[in-house]
PDB file of C-alpha atoms in Angstrom:
ATOM      1  CA  ASN A   1     127.133  91.438 119.053  1.00 81.00           C
ATOM      2  CA  ASN A   2     129.901  93.215 117.220  1.00 90.00           C
ATOM      3  CA  ILE A   3     129.050  96.766 116.206  1.00 92.00           C
ATOM      4  CA  THR A   4     131.371  98.331 113.622  1.00 94.00           C
ATOM      5  CA  LEU A   5     131.695 102.088 114.002  1.00 94.00           C
ATOM      6  CA  THR A   6     133.027 104.190 111.158  1.00 93.00           C
ATOM      7  CA  GLY A   7     134.040 107.830 111.329  1.00 92.00           C
ATOM      8  CA  THR A   8     137.268 109.813 111.641  1.00 92.00           C
ATOM      9  CA  GLY A   9     139.784 110.514 114.347  1.00 93.00           C
ATOM     10  CA  PHE A  10     139.504 107.248 116.283  1.00 94.00           C
ATOM     11  CA  VAL A  11     142.547 106.240 118.318  1.00 94.00           C
ATOM     12  CA  SER A  12     143.582 103.138 120.182  1.00 95.00           C
ATOM     13  CA  GLY A  13     142.104 103.037 123.684  1.00 95.00           C
ATOM     14  CA  ALA A  14     138.778 104.617 122.736  1.00 95.00           C
ATOM     15  CA  THR A  15     135.712 103.568 124.750  1.00 96.00           C
ATOM     16  CA  VAL A  16     132.172 103.049 123.480  1.00 97.00           C
ATOM     17  CA  LYS A  17     128.881 103.445 125.325  1.00 97.00           C
ATOM     18  CA  PHE A  18     125.365 102.563 124.259  1.00 96.00           C
ATOM     19  CA  ILE A  19     122.857 104.983 125.770  1.00 96.00           C
ATOM     20  CA  GLY A  20     119.237 103.955 126.250  1.00 94.00           C
ATOM     21  CA  ASN A  21     116.220 106.191 125.654  1.00 92.00           C
ATOM     22  CA  ASP A  22     116.093 106.835 129.409  1.00 95.00           C
ATOM     23  CA  GLY A  23     119.768 107.882 129.650  1.00 95.00           C
ATOM     24  CA  THR A  24     121.007 104.542 131.009  1.00 94.00           C
ATOM     25  CA  GLU A  25     124.552 103.884 129.779  1.00 95.00           C
ATOM     26  CA  PHE A  26     125.883 100.452 128.815  1.00 95.00           C
ATOM     27  CA  ASN A  27     129.636 100.126 128.279  1.00 96.00           C
ATOM     28  CA  ALA A  28     130.913  98.015 125.407  1.00 96.00           C
ATOM     29  CA  SER A  29     132.506  94.902 126.842  1.00 94.00           C
ATOM     30  CA  SER A  30     135.472  95.434 124.514  1.00 95.00           C
ATOM     31  CA  VAL A  31     136.560  97.852 121.801  1.00 96.00           C
ATOM     32  CA  SER A  32     138.965  96.855 119.013  1.00 95.00           C
ATOM     33  CA  PHE A  33     140.816  99.638 117.236  1.00 94.00           C
ATOM     34  CA  THR A  34     141.135  98.889 113.523  1.00 93.00           C
ATOM     35  CA  ASN A  35     142.354 102.265 112.243  1.00 95.00           C
ATOM     36  CA  SER A  36     141.548 105.973 112.550  1.00 94.00           C
ATOM     37  CA  THR A  37     138.226 105.442 110.726  1.00 95.00           C
ATOM     38  CA  THR A  38     137.034 102.102 112.157  1.00 95.00           C
ATOM     39  CA  VAL A  39     136.543 100.540 115.580  1.00 95.00           C
ATOM     40  CA  VAL A  40     134.566  97.448 116.536  1.00 96.00           C
ATOM     41  CA  ALA A  41     132.679  97.456 119.828  1.00 96.00           C
ATOM     42  CA  VAL A  42     131.190  94.377 121.475  1.00 95.00           C
ATOM     43  CA  ALA A  43     127.761  95.406 122.710  1.00 90.00           C
ATOM     44  CA  PRO A  44     126.542  94.044 126.044  1.00 89.00           C
ATOM     45  CA  GLU A  45     123.077  92.555 126.322  1.00 84.00           C
ATOM     46  CA  LEU A  46     120.751  95.493 125.765  1.00 85.00           C
ATOM     47  CA  THR A  47     117.161  95.794 126.965  1.00 79.00           C
ATOM     48  CA  ALA A  48     114.484  96.308 124.288  1.00 76.00           C
ATOM     49  CA  SER A  49     112.510  98.678 126.518  1.00 79.00           C
ATOM     50  CA  LYS A  50     115.391 101.171 126.359  1.00 87.00           C
ATOM     51  CA  GLU A  51     115.664 101.323 122.567  1.00 83.00           C
ATOM     52  CA  PRO A  52     116.541 103.075 120.350  1.00 87.00           C
ATOM     53  CA  PHE A  53     120.110 103.395 121.606  1.00 93.00           C
ATOM     54  CA  ASP A  54     122.558 106.231 121.018  1.00 96.00           C
ATOM     55  CA  VAL A  55     126.207 105.331 120.427  1.00 96.00           C
ATOM     56  CA  LYS A  56     128.957 107.417 122.034  1.00 97.00           C
ATOM     57  CA  ILE A  57     132.670 106.977 121.422  1.00 96.00           C
ATOM     58  CA  THR A  58     135.291 108.658 123.593  1.00 96.00           C
ATOM     59  CA  ASN A  59     138.973 108.878 122.699  1.00 95.00           C
ATOM     60  CA  PRO A  60     141.534 108.781 125.529  1.00 96.00           C
ATOM     61  CA  SER A  61     142.030 112.546 125.025  1.00 95.00           C
ATOM     62  CA  GLY A  62     138.407 113.103 126.070  1.00 94.00           C
ATOM     63  CA  ASN A  63     137.147 113.990 122.605  1.00 93.00           C
ATOM     64  CA  THR A  64     133.742 112.427 122.034  1.00 94.00           C
ATOM     65  CA  ALA A  65     131.258 111.848 119.260  1.00 94.00           C
ATOM     66  CA  GLN A  66     127.699 110.654 119.620  1.00 95.00           C
ATOM     67  CA  ILE A  67     125.110 109.571 117.110  1.00 94.00           C
ATOM     68  CA  ASP A  68     121.540 109.327 118.350  1.00 95.00           C
ATOM     69  CA  ASN A  69     118.864 106.657 117.833  1.00 91.00           C
ATOM     70  CA  GLN A  70     121.119 104.245 115.960  1.00 90.00           C
ATOM     71  CA  ILE A  71     120.495 100.811 117.427  1.00 88.00           C
ATOM     72  CA  GLN A  72     117.116  99.123 117.516  1.00 80.00           C
ATOM     73  CA  ILE A  73     117.393  95.649 119.017  1.00 77.00           C
ATOM     74  CA  ASN A  74     113.747  94.738 119.050  1.00 72.00           C
ATOM     75  CA  ASN A  75     111.937  93.848 115.856  1.00 79.00           C
ATOM     76  CA  SER A  76     108.284  94.802 115.601  1.00 86.00           C
ATOM     77  CA  PRO A  77     105.700  92.063 115.176  1.00 94.00           C
ATOM     78  CA  VAL A  78     104.911  91.180 111.561  1.00 95.00           C
ATOM     79  CA  TRP A  79     101.377  90.347 110.532  1.00 98.00           C
ATOM     80  CA  GLN A  80     100.940  86.931 108.931  1.00 97.00           C
ATOM     81  CA  THR A  81      97.234  87.530 108.311  1.00 98.00           C
ATOM     82  CA  ALA A  82      96.415  89.841 105.414  1.00 97.00           C
ATOM     83  CA  SER A  83      94.154  92.810 106.056  1.00 97.00           C
ATOM     84  CA  GLY A  84      90.640  92.660 104.669  1.00 97.00           C
ATOM     85  CA  THR A  85      87.767  90.226 105.125  1.00 98.00           C
ATOM     86  CA  LEU A  86      88.517  87.407 107.565  1.00 98.00           C
ATOM     87  CA  ALA A  87      85.195  85.591 107.418  1.00 97.00           C
ATOM     88  CA  THR A  88      81.615  85.676 106.249  1.00 98.00           C
ATOM     89  CA  ILE A  89      79.312  84.156 108.868  1.00 97.00           C
ATOM     90  CA  ASN A  90      75.607  83.878 109.560  1.00 97.00           C
ATOM     91  CA  ASP A  91      74.154  85.821 112.477  1.00 96.00           C
ATOM     92  CA  ASN A  92      73.213  82.540 114.188  1.00 96.00           C
ATOM     93  CA  ALA A  93      76.748  81.083 113.987  1.00 96.00           C
ATOM     94  CA  THR A  94      78.671  80.381 117.184  1.00 96.00           C
ATOM     95  CA  GLY A  95      82.230  79.308 117.945  1.00 97.00           C
ATOM     96  CA  THR A  96      85.523  80.374 116.408  1.00 98.00           C
ATOM     97  CA  HIS A  97      85.024  82.333 113.184  1.00 98.00           C
ATOM     98  CA  ALA A  98      88.583  83.379 112.303  1.00 98.00           C
ATOM     99  CA  THR A  99      92.117  83.413 113.660  1.00 98.00           C
ATOM    100  CA  ILE A 100      94.578  86.228 113.070  1.00 98.00           C
ATOM    101  CA  SER A 101      98.304  85.848 113.489  1.00 98.00           C
ATOM    102  CA  ALA A 102     101.437  87.953 113.830  1.00 98.00           C
ATOM    103  CA  THR A 103     104.957  86.759 114.624  1.00 95.00           C
ATOM    104  CA  ASP A 104     107.984  88.348 116.234  1.00 90.00           C
ATOM    105  CA  ALA A 105     111.467  87.668 114.848  1.00 81.00           C
ATOM    106  CA  ASP A 106     112.935  88.098 118.341  1.00 76.00           C
ATOM    107  CA  GLY A 107     110.893  85.144 119.584  1.00 79.00           C
ATOM    108  CA  GLU A 108     108.802  87.281 121.923  1.00 84.00           C
ATOM    109  CA  SER A 109     105.160  86.356 122.476  1.00 93.00           C
ATOM    110  CA  VAL A 110     102.674  88.406 120.496  1.00 97.00           C
ATOM    111  CA  THR A 111      99.371  89.446 122.043  1.00 98.00           C
ATOM    112  CA  TYR A 112      96.344  90.991 120.375  1.00 98.00           C
ATOM    113  CA  SER A 113      93.890  93.710 121.335  1.00 98.00           C
ATOM    114  CA  GLU A 114      91.194  95.489 119.419  1.00 98.00           C
ATOM    115  CA  SER A 115      92.033  99.134 118.744  1.00 97.00           C
ATOM    116  CA  THR A 116      88.369  99.895 118.043  1.00 95.00           C
ATOM    117  CA  SER A 117      85.221  98.850 119.924  1.00 94.00           C
ATOM    118  CA  ILE A 118      83.479  97.123 117.055  1.00 96.00           C
ATOM    119  CA  LEU A 119      83.763  93.412 117.893  1.00 97.00           C
ATOM    120  CA  SER A 120      82.033  93.571 121.267  1.00 94.00           C
ATOM    121  CA  GLY A 121      79.157  95.535 119.737  1.00 94.00           C
ATOM    122  CA  ALA A 122      78.848  92.780 117.134  1.00 97.00           C
ATOM    123  CA  GLY A 123      78.670  90.035 119.792  1.00 97.00           C
ATOM    124  CA  LEU A 124      82.229  88.861 119.087  1.00 98.00           C
ATOM    125  CA  SER A 125      85.454  88.833 121.054  1.00 97.00           C
ATOM    126  CA  LEU A 126      89.164  88.627 120.302  1.00 98.00           C
ATOM    127  CA  GLY A 127      91.415  86.183 122.147  1.00 98.00           C
ATOM    128  CA  SER A 128      94.405  88.202 123.341  1.00 98.00           C
ATOM    129  CA  SER A 129      96.836  85.279 123.344  1.00 98.00           C
ATOM    130  CA  ASN A 130      95.597  83.206 120.405  1.00 98.00           C
ATOM    131  CA  GLY A 131      94.111  85.743 117.970  1.00 98.00           C
ATOM    132  CA  GLN A 132      90.830  83.833 117.709  1.00 98.00           C
ATOM    133  CA  ILE A 133      87.654  85.752 116.955  1.00 98.00           C
ATOM    134  CA  THR A 134      84.789  83.940 118.647  1.00 98.00           C
ATOM    135  CA  GLY A 135      81.226  84.420 119.782  1.00 97.00           C
ATOM    136  CA  ASP A 136      77.613  84.559 118.738  1.00 96.00           C
ATOM    137  CA  PRO A 137      77.205  87.554 116.430  1.00 97.00           C
ATOM    138  CA  THR A 138      74.428  90.012 117.092  1.00 95.00           C
ATOM    139  CA  ASN A 139      71.409  89.397 114.868  1.00 95.00           C
ATOM    140  CA  VAL A 140      71.340  91.817 111.943  1.00 96.00           C
ATOM    141  CA  ASN A 141      68.460  93.146 109.821  1.00 96.00           C
ATOM    142  CA  THR A 142      70.587  93.080 106.647  1.00 97.00           C
ATOM    143  CA  ASN A 143      73.964  91.643 105.765  1.00 97.00           C
ATOM    144  CA  THR A 144      76.474  93.772 107.676  1.00 97.00           C
ATOM    145  CA  THR A 145      80.209  94.306 107.322  1.00 98.00           C
ATOM    146  CA  TYR A 146      82.053  95.067 110.574  1.00 98.00           C
ATOM    147  CA  THR A 147      85.415  96.803 110.106  1.00 98.00           C
ATOM    148  CA  PHE A 148      87.750  96.819 113.085  1.00 98.00           C
ATOM    149  CA  GLY A 149      91.410  97.388 113.970  1.00 98.00           C
ATOM    150  CA  VAL A 150      93.674  95.036 115.886  1.00 98.00           C
ATOM    151  CA  ASN A 151      96.967  95.800 117.605  1.00 98.00           C
ATOM    152  CA  ALA A 152      99.639  93.097 117.697  1.00 98.00           C
ATOM    153  CA  THR A 153     102.276  93.776 120.341  1.00 96.00           C
ATOM    154  CA  ASP A 154     105.405  92.084 121.641  1.00 91.00           C
ATOM    155  CA  GLY A 155     105.240  94.185 124.801  1.00 87.00           C
ATOM    156  CA  THR A 156     107.393  96.928 123.294  1.00 82.00           C
ATOM    157  CA  ASP A 157     106.262  97.602 119.750  1.00 87.00           C
ATOM    158  CA  ILE A 158     102.683  97.759 118.456  1.00 94.00           C
ATOM    159  CA  VAL A 159     101.584  97.123 114.880  1.00 96.00           C
ATOM    160  CA  ASN A 160      97.966  97.798 113.857  1.00 98.00           C
ATOM    161  CA  ARG A 161      95.998  96.170 111.044  1.00 98.00           C
ATOM    162  CA  SER A 162      92.414  96.578 109.814  1.00 98.00           C
ATOM    163  CA  PHE A 163      90.077  93.611 109.250  1.00 98.00           C
ATOM    164  CA  ASN A 164      86.446  92.929 108.322  1.00 97.00           C
ATOM    165  CA  ILE A 165      83.906  90.287 109.229  1.00 98.00           C
ATOM    166  CA  VAL A 166      80.692  90.030 107.247  1.00 98.00           C
ATOM    167  CA  VAL A 167      77.635  88.911 109.191  1.00 98.00           C
ATOM    168  CA  ASN A 168      74.762  87.661 107.037  1.00 97.00           C
ATOM    169  CA  LYS A 169      71.135  87.802 108.164  1.00 96.00           C
ATOM    170  CA  VAL A 170      69.586  84.349 108.494  1.00 94.00           C
ATOM    171  CA  LEU A 171      66.022  84.191 107.206  1.00 78.00           C
TER     172      LEU A 171
END
């Protein structure tokens, strides 16, 4: 990926490093000097677990400039399922009641986990790999709305969303 850097005082022969959140340095595979205000660096393959990356440019004289937390290579998952009520079911229903979904623009697999402890108390469970909410809901005395949070993660970033399931009492 080409990264265009703008600033002042750049000279031919400058080097560029990308510095991970743990201090690991990755050298640009090449740096093209355009003029004293613009250089283009070719970034090596960077690891999402080390983002965000700082960018450091060093002129041949040893003068340096660094700007922190500038490159984020990993996109967070994006929820495809709207927050709110996912399903209204009877307390004697079994099987799959709803499926939630989030996608990741980087193509990474998204997994799901409940951020609350509501579903298990309601007799339901969340499939970590498929987002399916399944089970035999606990019998209720009156129609009950269960509100719970779910985390979608790509292994690096986590995005939370709140959902509801209404369980109706069967006479």
